[in-house]
Coordinates of C-alpha atoms in Angstrom, one line a residue:
M1 CA 78.5 110.5 155.3
A2 CA 82.2 108.8 155.7
S3 CA 82.4 108.4 152.1
L4 CA 82.0 112.2 151.4
R5 CA 84.7 113.0 153.7
I6 CA 88.0 114.3 152.0
K7 CA 91.2 112.8 153.1
K8 CA 94.1 114.9 153.1
P9 CA 97.4 113.9 152.3
S10 CA 99.6 112.7 154.9
T11 CA 103.0 112.9 153.1
R12 CA 105.0 115.4 151.5
K13 CA 105.1 113.4 148.1
G14 CA 101.3 113.2 148.1
K15 CA 100.9 116.7 148.9
K16 CA 103.1 117.7 145.9
A17 CA 101.3 115.3 143.7
L18 CA 97.9 117.0 144.3
E19 CA 99.2 120.4 143.9
E20 CA 100.6 119.3 140.4
R21 CA 97.2 118.6 139.4
E22 CA 95.6 121.9 140.7
P23 CA 94.8 124.5 138.1
K24 CA 97.4 126.7 137.0
T25 CA 97.7 129.9 135.2
I26 CA 100.2 128.6 132.7
E27 CA 99.3 124.9 132.5
N28 CA 101.8 122.0 132.5
L29 CA 102.6 120.2 129.1
K30 CA 99.6 117.8 128.6
K31 CA 100.3 114.1 128.6
T32 CA 98.9 111.4 126.6
L33 CA 97.5 108.3 127.9
I34 CA 97.9 105.4 125.2
M35 CA 96.2 102.1 125.9
E36 CA 94.9 98.9 123.9
G37 CA 91.4 97.5 123.8
R38 CA 90.2 93.7 124.2
K39 CA 91.5 92.8 120.7
C40 CA 94.2 94.5 118.8
S41 CA 95.7 93.9 115.5
N42 CA 99.6 94.0 114.8
D43 CA 99.4 97.2 113.0
I44 CA 97.4 98.8 115.9
R45 CA 100.0 97.8 118.1
Q46 CA 102.8 98.8 116.3
A47 CA 101.1 102.2 115.4
L48 CA 100.5 103.0 119.2
K49 CA 104.2 102.0 119.9
D50 CA 105.3 104.3 117.1
L51 CA 103.1 106.9 118.3
N52 CA 104.3 106.7 121.9
L53 CA 107.8 107.3 120.6
L54 CA 107.0 110.6 118.9
K55 CA 105.2 111.9 121.9
K56 CA 107.8 110.8 124.4
P57 CA 108.5 111.8 127.4
N58 CA 105.0 113.4 127.6
S59 CA 103.2 109.9 127.1
R60 CA 102.1 107.1 129.4
M61 CA 101.7 103.6 127.7
M62 CA 99.4 100.9 129.5
R63 CA 100.8 97.5 129.3
R64 CA 97.7 95.3 129.5
N65 CA 94.6 95.2 127.4
N66 CA 91.5 97.1 128.7
D67 CA 87.8 96.0 128.2
V68 CA 86.8 99.6 127.4
T69 CA 84.5 100.8 124.7
P70 CA 84.5 104.9 124.9
F71 CA 81.9 105.6 122.6
E72 CA 79.6 103.6 124.6
D73 CA 80.7 104.1 128.0
A74 CA 83.7 106.6 128.8
T75 CA 83.6 106.4 132.4
P76 CA 86.6 103.7 132.8
L77 CA 88.7 105.7 130.2
E78 CA 88.0 109.1 132.4
H79 CA 89.0 107.4 135.6
L80 CA 92.5 106.2 133.8
A81 CA 93.1 109.7 132.5
K82 CA 92.6 111.1 135.9
T83 CA 94.6 108.5 137.6
N84 CA 97.6 109.1 135.5
D85 CA 96.9 112.9 135.2
C86 CA 96.6 112.8 131.5
H87 CA 94.4 115.2 129.3
L88 CA 94.7 113.5 125.9
F89 CA 94.2 109.7 125.1
L90 CA 95.1 107.3 122.2
F91 CA 92.8 104.2 122.1
G92 CA 93.5 101.2 119.6
S93 CA 91.3 98.3 119.1
S94 CA 90.3 96.1 116.2
S95 CA 87.1 94.0 115.7
K96 CA 85.2 92.6 112.6
K97 CA 83.1 95.4 112.3
R98 CA 85.7 98.1 112.9
P99 CA 89.2 96.7 112.0
N100 CA 92.4 98.7 112.7
N101 CA 90.3 101.1 114.9
L102 CA 92.0 104.1 116.4
I103 CA 90.4 106.6 118.8
M104 CA 91.8 110.1 119.5
G105 CA 90.4 112.4 122.3
R106 CA 90.9 114.8 125.2
T107 CA 89.4 115.5 128.3
Y108 CA 88.3 118.7 130.2
D109 CA 87.2 118.8 133.8
E110 CA 87.9 115.2 134.1
Q111 CA 85.4 114.3 131.2
V112 CA 85.7 113.4 127.7
L113 CA 85.4 116.9 125.6
D114 CA 86.2 115.6 121.9
M115 CA 86.7 112.4 120.5
V116 CA 87.2 111.0 116.9
E117 CA 87.3 107.5 115.8
F118 CA 89.8 106.6 112.7
G119 CA 90.2 103.8 110.6
I120 CA 93.7 102.8 109.6
D121 CA 93.5 102.0 105.7
H122 CA 97.2 101.9 105.1
Y123 CA 100.0 101.7 107.6
T124 CA 104.0 101.6 107.2
A125 CA 105.7 101.4 110.6
L126 CA 108.6 103.3 111.9
E127 CA 111.2 100.5 111.7
K128 CA 110.6 100.1 108.0
F129 CA 112.0 103.6 107.1
K130 CA 115.7 102.9 107.1
T131 CA 116.7 106.5 107.9
E132 CA 118.2 108.6 110.6
K133 CA 115.6 109.3 113.5
I134 CA 115.1 112.5 115.5
S135 CA 116.0 112.7 119.3
Q136 CA 113.3 112.9 121.9
F137 CA 111.7 116.2 122.7
T138 CA 112.0 117.5 119.5
K139 CA 109.5 120.3 118.7
P140 CA 107.9 119.4 115.4
V141 CA 106.6 121.6 112.6
I142 CA 102.9 120.8 112.0
I143 CA 101.6 121.4 108.5
F144 CA 98.0 121.0 107.3
N145 CA 97.5 120.7 103.8
G146 CA 94.2 121.1 102.0
Y147 CA 91.3 123.7 101.8
K148 CA 88.6 121.5 103.3
W149 CA 89.9 121.7 106.9
K150 CA 87.7 124.9 107.3
L151 CA 84.6 123.8 105.7
T152 CA 82.6 122.3 108.4
E153 CA 83.1 122.6 112.3
E154 CA 83.7 119.0 112.4
L155 CA 86.8 119.0 110.5
R156 CA 87.9 122.2 112.3
R157 CA 87.4 120.5 115.5
I158 CA 89.3 117.5 114.2
K159 CA 92.2 119.8 113.2
S160 CA 92.3 121.3 116.7
L161 CA 92.6 117.8 118.1
L162 CA 95.4 116.8 115.9
L163 CA 97.2 120.0 116.6
D164 CA 96.6 119.5 120.4
M165 CA 97.7 116.1 120.2
F166 CA 100.8 116.4 118.4
R167 CA 102.0 120.0 119.5
I168 CA 104.7 119.6 122.4
D169 CA 104.9 123.5 123.5
Q170 CA 104.0 126.9 122.1
I171 CA 107.0 128.9 121.4
D172 CA 107.7 132.2 119.9
S173 CA 111.0 131.8 118.2
I174 CA 113.4 129.1 117.5
R175 CA 116.9 128.9 116.0
L176 CA 117.1 127.3 112.5
Q177 CA 119.4 124.4 113.5
G178 CA 116.4 123.5 116.3
I179 CA 113.9 122.4 113.4
E180 CA 114.4 118.9 112.6
H181 CA 111.0 117.3 112.5
V182 CA 107.9 118.0 110.1
L183 CA 104.5 116.3 110.7
S184 CA 102.1 116.6 107.4
F185 CA 98.4 116.3 107.8
T186 CA 97.0 116.2 104.2
L187 CA 93.1 116.0 103.7
T188 CA 92.0 114.8 100.5
D189 CA 88.9 115.0 98.2
D190 CA 87.6 112.0 99.7
L191 CA 88.1 113.1 103.2
T192 CA 91.0 110.6 104.2
I193 CA 93.9 112.0 106.2
L194 CA 97.2 111.3 105.3
V195 CA 99.7 111.4 108.0
R196 CA 103.5 111.9 107.2
S197 CA 106.6 112.7 109.3
Y198 CA 109.7 114.0 107.7
R199 CA 113.3 114.7 108.9
I200 CA 114.7 117.9 108.0
Q201 CA 117.9 118.1 106.3
L202 CA 120.1 121.3 105.9
K203 CA 122.2 121.4 102.8
K204 CA 124.5 124.2 101.5
S205 CA 123.2 126.5 99.2
G206 CA 126.0 128.9 98.7
Q207 CA 124.1 131.7 100.6
R208 CA 123.2 132.4 104.1
T209 CA 120.1 130.5 104.1
P210 CA 120.6 126.6 103.7
R211 CA 118.6 124.5 101.1
I212 CA 116.0 122.3 102.7
E213 CA 115.2 118.7 102.2
L214 CA 112.7 116.4 103.4
L215 CA 113.5 112.8 104.1
E216 CA 110.5 110.6 105.1
M217 CA 111.4 108.8 108.3
G218 CA 107.9 107.4 109.3
P219 CA 105.3 106.6 110.4
S220 CA 103.0 106.8 107.7
L221 CA 99.2 106.4 108.3
D222 CA 96.2 106.6 106.1
L223 CA 93.0 107.6 108.4
S224 CA 89.6 107.8 107.4
V225 CA 86.9 109.3 109.8
R226 CA 84.3 106.8 111.2
R227 CA 82.8 108.2 114.2
T228 CA 82.9 111.6 116.2
K229 CA 81.7 113.1 119.6
I230 CA 82.2 116.5 119.5
A231 CA 81.5 118.9 122.5
S232 CA 78.8 121.5 122.2
D233 CA 79.6 125.1 121.4
N234 CA 79.0 126.3 124.9
L235 CA 81.2 123.6 126.4
Y236 CA 83.8 124.1 123.7
K237 CA 84.0 128.0 124.6
V238 CA 84.2 127.3 128.4
A239 CA 87.1 124.9 128.0
M240 CA 88.7 127.2 125.5
K241 CA 88.6 130.3 127.9
Q242 CA 91.8 131.8 129.1
P243 CA 92.6 133.0 132.7
G244 CA 92.1 136.9 132.8
I245 CA 95.7 137.3 133.8
L246 CA 96.6 136.2 130.4
T247 CA 94.2 138.4 128.4
V248 CA 94.5 141.7 129.9
A249 CA 94.1 144.7 127.9
K250 CA 97.4 146.1 126.4
R251 CA 98.1 149.4 128.2
K252 CA 100.8 151.8 127.1
N253 CA 104.3 151.6 128.7
V254 CA 103.0 148.8 130.8
S255 CA 104.0 145.1 130.3
R256 CA 103.7 141.8 132.1
D257 CA 106.0 138.8 132.2
E258 CA 105.5 135.0 132.1
L259 CA 105.4 135.0 136.0
G260 CA 102.4 137.6 136.0
N261 CA 104.6 140.5 137.3
V262 CA 103.5 144.0 136.3
H263 CA 106.6 146.2 134.8
G264 CA 106.0 149.8 133.7
R265 CA 108.1 152.8 132.0
V266 CA 107.6 156.1 133.5
H267 CA 108.9 159.1 131.7
V268 CA 110.1 162.2 133.4
G269 CA 111.2 165.5 132.1
K270 CA 114.6 166.9 132.0
Q271 CA 116.3 167.6 135.3
D272 CA 118.7 170.2 136.6
I273 CA 121.3 168.6 138.6
N274 CA 122.5 171.8 140.3
V275 CA 119.4 172.5 141.9
L276 CA 118.7 168.8 143.1
Q277 CA 118.5 168.7 147.2
T278 CA 121.3 166.1 148.3
R279 CA 122.5 165.1 151.5
K280 CA 124.1 167.9 153.1
M281 CA 127.7 166.8 154.2
K282 CA 130.5 169.3 154.9
G283 CA 132.3 168.1 151.6
L284 CA 129.5 169.3 149.6
R285 CA 129.2 172.8 151.2
K286 CA 130.1 175.9 149.1
T287 CA 133.2 177.8 149.7
A288 CA 133.3 181.2 150.6
E289 CA 134.7 182.1 147.1
E290 CA 131.8 180.2 145.4
K291 CA 129.3 182.1 147.7
R292 CA 130.9 185.5 146.8
Q293 CA 131.0 184.6 143.2
E294 CA 127.2 183.5 143.4
K295 CA 126.2 186.7 144.9
L296 CA 128.3 188.8 142.2
N297 CA 126.6 186.9 139.7
K298 CA 123.2 187.5 141.0
Q299 CA 123.7 191.2 141.5
K300 CA 124.7 191.4 138.0
R301 CA 121.4 189.7 136.8
N302 CA 119.5 192.0 138.8
A303 CA 121.2 195.2 137.4
A304 CA 120.8 193.9 133.9
S305 CA 117.3 193.4 134.3
A306 CA 116.7 196.8 136.1
D307 CA 118.7 198.5 132.9
A308 CA 116.6 196.6 130.5
S309 CA 113.4 197.8 132.3
M310 CA 114.9 201.5 132.4
D311 CA 115.2 201.4 128.6
G312 CA 111.9 200.2 127.9
D313 CA 110.3 203.0 129.9
S314 CA 112.5 205.5 128.0
N315 CA 111.4 204.3 124.6
A316 CA 107.9 204.3 125.8
E317 CA 108.0 208.1 127.0
G318 CA 109.8 209.3 123.7
N319 CA 106.9 207.6 121.6
D320 CA 104.5 209.4 123.9
D321 CA 106.2 212.9 123.3
M322 CA 106.2 212.5 119.2
D323 CA 102.6 211.5 119.4
D324 CA 101.7 214.7 121.4
N325 CA 103.8 217.0 118.8
D326 CA 102.0 215.4 115.9
G327 CA 98.8 216.4 117.7
E328 CA 99.8 219.9 118.0
E329 CA 100.8 220.4 114.4

């Protein structure tokens, strides 16, 4: 029974760390766990280093080799992801049967959700491109080329995994000078995924909109799909479910901000300021002259209304007399 006891944090730092791992309405940015297997080739090591540079500061790279086989037993990998608070992982290894092996995956509820094994057919390191690099935490423009991405459910899941792996944050708008990086994923006819990384250069065009040129800056990878482990439709649906506070039905004149606060707009009719009841103060009281003038105006309005009613009655009597005369004739 002692092993089932939940030990509460005794320090403020430990309590804060546990609060960071609790579920939130708006989740934190996903971190990526990057690790090497028992044996790795030079290409795999360099590829993991380059991908770590693209993912910084939302990545955690392990410094020692790990005797892990994710497709046979993913328990050690799930434990490391939970310990380092990472929901995405990159695992590199190399063997005689599967050389230059790269595994991408993501977890849900501390268990592996999706996992895809790629083989690196061709790789060009980042350092071999003698071009200017981008700064850290630059949000990339992710492009998927090819019509085959939507043909099968497996390819759709791979596209979702790549988007989840390399997307830093979801934004609504960005200024033109903030677009510096492009990641391109091209699916060929033989189902090879070409990964290319470009730097955006803004050139003068003589107009308000600049001319855009793409300069390849690396790394460059040609990936072939080897093995996949895709979650079931029910589990995937549960993992993709959004909190109810973020999916509320849109109501007229009611909005909700990023913190969940409700803002409403109320429309009222035209108001007469003269008849509003204000605070009773001596300075706001009507003078004797204003009271006399208001009384005279009221008497004039009553007299005018009385005259109008008398004119109406006399006109009605005249019409009745004319009708009687016509009847006698």
